[in-house]
mmCIF file of C-alpha atoms in Angstrom:
data_model
loop_
_atom_site.group_PDB
_atom_site.id
_atom_site.type_symbol
_atom_site.label_atom_id
_atom_site.label_comp_id
_atom_site.label_asym_id
_atom_site.label_seq_id
_atom_site.Cartn_x
_atom_site.Cartn_y
_atom_site.Cartn_z
ATOM 1 C CA ALA A 1 -6.272 -19.932 -26.034
ATOM 2 C CA GLY A 2 -7.888 -17.053 -27.917
ATOM 3 C CA CYS A 3 -7.342 -15.830 -31.434
ATOM 4 C CA ALA A 4 -3.923 -14.597 -32.384
ATOM 5 C CA VAL A 5 -3.566 -10.837 -32.688
ATOM 6 C CA PRO A 6 -2.904 -9.822 -36.316
ATOM 7 C CA ALA A 7 0.690 -8.839 -37.094
ATOM 8 C CA TRP A 8 -0.270 -5.291 -38.179
ATOM 9 C CA LEU A 9 -1.975 -4.723 -34.828
ATOM 10 C CA GLN A 10 1.043 -6.087 -32.980
ATOM 11 C CA ARG A 11 3.271 -3.629 -34.846
ATOM 12 C CA ARG A 12 0.964 -0.752 -33.844
ATOM 13 C CA LEU A 13 1.125 -2.018 -30.270
ATOM 14 C CA GLN A 14 4.918 -2.021 -30.484
ATOM 15 C CA ALA A 15 4.962 1.589 -31.737
ATOM 16 C CA HIS A 16 2.599 2.629 -28.927
ATOM 17 C CA ILE A 17 4.768 0.881 -26.344
ATOM 18 C CA GLU A 18 7.892 2.642 -27.608
ATOM 19 C CA ARG A 19 6.190 6.041 -27.251
ATOM 20 C CA HIS A 20 5.103 5.364 -23.674
ATOM 21 C CA LEU A 21 7.907 3.049 -22.570
ATOM 22 C CA PRO A 22 9.207 4.888 -19.476
ATOM 23 C CA ALA A 23 5.687 5.201 -18.040
ATOM 24 C CA LEU A 24 4.876 1.486 -18.294
ATOM 25 C CA ASP A 25 5.150 -0.687 -15.228
ATOM 26 C CA ALA A 26 6.761 -4.125 -15.442
ATOM 27 C CA ARG A 27 3.453 -6.005 -15.399
ATOM 28 C CA ARG A 28 2.189 -4.099 -18.444
ATOM 29 C CA LEU A 29 5.503 -4.475 -20.226
ATOM 30 C CA VAL A 30 5.413 -8.259 -19.691
ATOM 31 C CA ALA A 31 1.842 -8.338 -21.058
ATOM 32 C CA ALA A 32 2.949 -6.364 -24.116
ATOM 33 C CA SER A 33 5.995 -8.599 -24.555
ATOM 34 C CA ARG A 34 3.753 -11.661 -24.529
ATOM 35 C CA GLN A 35 1.630 -10.123 -27.288
ATOM 36 C CA LEU A 36 4.672 -9.192 -29.346
ATOM 37 C CA GLU A 37 6.238 -12.626 -28.956
ATOM 38 C CA ASP A 38 3.376 -13.945 -31.098
ATOM 39 C CA LEU A 39 5.303 -12.438 -34.002
ATOM 40 C CA GLY A 40 7.641 -15.394 -33.464
ATOM 41 C CA PRO A 41 11.263 -15.913 -32.526
ATOM 42 C CA THR A 42 12.394 -13.092 -34.823
ATOM 43 C CA ALA A 43 10.743 -10.545 -32.505
ATOM 44 C CA ALA A 44 12.971 -11.601 -29.598
ATOM 45 C CA ALA A 45 15.789 -9.133 -30.265
ATOM 46 C CA ASP A 46 13.339 -6.221 -30.455
ATOM 47 C CA ILE A 47 11.689 -7.266 -27.195
ATOM 48 C CA VAL A 48 15.023 -7.563 -25.351
ATOM 49 C CA LEU A 49 16.083 -4.132 -26.675
ATOM 50 C CA MET A 50 12.750 -2.682 -25.592
ATOM 51 C CA TRP A 51 13.358 -3.976 -22.066
ATOM 52 C CA ARG A 52 16.915 -2.566 -22.033
ATOM 53 C CA ARG A 53 15.537 0.839 -23.024
ATOM 54 C CA TRP A 54 12.927 0.545 -20.254
ATOM 55 C CA VAL A 55 15.585 -0.236 -17.628
ATOM 56 C CA GLU A 56 17.751 2.658 -18.813
ATOM 57 C CA ALA A 57 14.792 5.066 -19.110
ATOM 58 C CA ASN A 58 13.719 4.381 -15.534
ATOM 59 C CA LEU A 59 17.147 4.722 -13.950
ATOM 60 C CA GLU A 60 16.842 8.366 -12.922
ATOM 61 C CA THR A 61 13.302 7.855 -11.636
ATOM 62 C CA CYS A 62 14.471 4.938 -9.503
ATOM 63 C CA ARG A 63 17.363 6.946 -8.096
ATOM 64 C CA LEU A 64 14.918 9.641 -6.988
ATOM 65 C CA ARG A 65 11.845 7.649 -5.973
ATOM 66 C CA GLY A 66 13.173 4.221 -5.042
ATOM 67 C CA TRP A 67 14.009 0.990 -6.778
ATOM 68 C CA GLY A 68 10.577 -0.672 -6.615
ATOM 69 C CA ARG A 69 10.165 -0.693 -10.395
ATOM 70 C CA TYR A 70 13.258 -2.859 -10.772
ATOM 71 C CA TYR A 71 12.187 -5.240 -8.004
ATOM 72 C CA ASP A 72 8.833 -5.525 -9.804
ATOM 73 C CA ALA A 73 10.608 -6.169 -13.108
ATOM 74 C CA LEU A 74 12.636 -9.015 -11.607
ATOM 75 C CA ARG A 75 9.500 -10.552 -10.113
ATOM 76 C CA GLU A 76 7.307 -10.119 -13.218
ATOM 77 C CA VAL A 77 9.845 -11.388 -15.763
ATOM 78 C CA THR A 78 10.762 -14.356 -13.549
ATOM 79 C CA ALA A 79 7.048 -15.210 -13.276
ATOM 80 C CA TRP A 80 6.705 -14.882 -17.088
ATOM 81 C CA ARG A 81 9.614 -17.287 -17.586
ATOM 82 C CA ASP A 82 8.269 -19.776 -15.041
ATOM 83 C CA GLU A 83 4.712 -19.667 -16.449
ATOM 84 C CA ALA A 84 6.045 -20.159 -19.975
ATOM 85 C CA ALA A 85 8.017 -23.192 -18.809
ATOM 86 C CA CYS A 86 4.904 -24.717 -17.228
ATOM 87 C CA ALA A 87 2.584 -23.962 -20.157
ATOM 88 C CA GLN A 88 5.002 -25.138 -22.882
ATOM 89 C CA LEU A 89 2.812 -23.502 -25.527
ATOM 90 C CA ARG A 90 5.549 -21.652 -27.383
ATOM 91 C CA PRO A 91 9.010 -23.194 -27.363
ATOM 92 C CA TRP A 92 10.704 -19.796 -27.700
ATOM 93 C CA SER A 93 8.723 -18.131 -24.900
ATOM 94 C CA VAL A 94 10.879 -19.469 -22.045
ATOM 95 C CA SER A 95 14.089 -18.523 -23.810
ATOM 96 C CA LEU A 96 12.678 -15.070 -24.640
ATOM 97 C CA ALA A 97 11.740 -14.409 -21.016
ATOM 98 C CA GLU A 98 15.175 -15.654 -19.948
ATOM 99 C CA ALA A 99 16.823 -13.419 -22.575
ATOM 100 C CA VAL A 100 14.909 -10.416 -21.201
ATOM 101 C CA LEU A 101 15.890 -11.374 -17.668
ATOM 102 C CA GLN A 102 19.586 -11.919 -18.427
ATOM 103 C CA GLY A 103 20.188 -9.660 -21.438
ATOM 104 C CA ALA A 104 18.221 -6.641 -20.311
ATOM 105 C CA ILE A 105 17.583 -6.638 -16.591
ATOM 106 C CA VAL A 106 20.585 -8.483 -15.119
ATOM 107 C CA GLU A 107 23.084 -6.976 -17.558
ATOM 108 C CA CYS A 108 21.861 -3.394 -17.098
ATOM 109 C CA MET A 109 21.761 -3.799 -13.331
ATOM 110 C CA CYS A 110 25.294 -5.169 -13.392
ATOM 111 C CA ASP A 111 26.396 -1.951 -15.063
ATOM 112 C CA LEU A 112 24.995 -0.084 -12.040
ATOM 113 C CA ALA A 113 26.236 -2.457 -9.343
ATOM 114 C CA ASP A 114 29.472 -0.650 -8.579
ATOM 115 C CA SER A 115 27.741 2.545 -7.491
ATOM 116 C CA ALA A 116 24.085 3.329 -8.032
ATOM 117 C CA LEU A 117 22.349 0.032 -7.369
ATOM 118 C CA PRO A 118 21.250 -0.621 -3.786
ATOM 119 C CA LEU A 119 23.209 -3.512 -2.331
ATOM 120 C CA GLU A 120 20.088 -5.544 -1.544
ATOM 121 C CA LEU A 121 18.857 -5.262 -5.148
ATOM 122 C CA GLY A 122 22.334 -6.134 -6.411
ATOM 123 C CA LEU A 123 22.287 -9.309 -4.332
ATOM 124 C CA GLU A 124 18.849 -10.191 -5.719
ATOM 125 C CA VAL A 125 20.133 -9.674 -9.267
ATOM 126 C CA SER A 126 23.224 -11.799 -8.575
ATOM 127 C CA TYR A 127 20.960 -14.645 -7.459
ATOM 128 C CA ILE A 128 19.137 -14.522 -10.813
ATOM 129 C CA ALA A 129 22.243 -14.077 -13.008
ATOM 130 C CA THR A 130 23.281 -17.135 -14.996
ATOM 131 C CA PRO A 131 25.923 -18.913 -12.879
ATOM 132 C CA GLY A 132 29.390 -18.774 -14.401
ATOM 133 C CA SER A 133 28.484 -16.104 -16.946
ATOM 134 C CA GLN A 134 30.720 -13.097 -17.480
ATOM 135 C CA VAL A 135 27.986 -10.832 -16.115
ATOM 136 C CA ALA A 136 27.578 -12.978 -12.982
ATOM 137 C CA SER A 137 31.334 -12.930 -12.352
ATOM 138 C CA ARG A 138 31.506 -9.158 -12.819
ATOM 139 C CA LEU A 139 28.500 -8.649 -10.582
ATOM 140 C CA GLN A 140 29.962 -10.864 -7.874
ATOM 141 C CA ALA A 141 33.243 -8.938 -7.875
ATOM 142 C CA GLN A 142 31.454 -5.575 -7.709
ATOM 143 C CA LEU A 143 29.177 -6.684 -4.882
ATOM 144 C CA GLU A 144 32.051 -8.193 -2.898
ATOM 145 C CA GLU A 145 33.900 -4.880 -3.110
ATOM 146 C CA ARG A 146 30.799 -2.946 -2.050
ATOM 147 C CA LEU A 147 30.277 -5.324 0.882
ATOM 148 C CA ARG A 148 33.891 -4.876 1.965
ATOM 149 C CA LEU A 149 33.517 -1.104 1.853
ATOM 150 C CA ALA A 150 30.200 -1.203 3.701
ATOM 151 C CA LEU A 151 31.588 -3.447 6.438
ATOM 152 C CA ARG A 152 34.552 -1.101 6.883
ATOM 153 C CA GLY A 153 32.194 1.864 7.011
ATOM 154 C CA GLY A 154 33.800 3.395 3.929
ATOM 155 C CA GLY A 155 30.948 3.114 1.482
ATOM 156 C CA ARG A 156 27.238 3.028 1.188
ATOM 157 C CA GLY A 157 25.839 -0.427 1.673
ATOM 158 C CA GLY A 158 22.473 0.088 0.098
#
């Protein structure tokens, strides 16, 4: 492991990220999140909020250009969580990655699942959602309704 980045530099990084948030891809946002998590467990709420803003900021772009950014986000944050679990360097890193996954990505996608979200992406998100959680239950109900409509030919399936 290298030297820790000084806290003042991490704060400047955070300000820079906020300015350019919509333009960042998921891989870069994970890298930035890993740097910011060095500030410790207290930075977790800010990182989750940053990811929520990223998901919301990219919604219109995804509607126009495709949903690849969100597929990438699911893949990158899941990899971050899994790598953190294997490395076991920071005890809060796994829970932070999981909080980003559940509290930002899954929750925001659930809010879109009844209309905007492509069915295939909704199913992917439902697979990642914490089983038995309120969000998972809501997502399941929304996706079941969309599947029913799609099978009847009365709605868009994805």
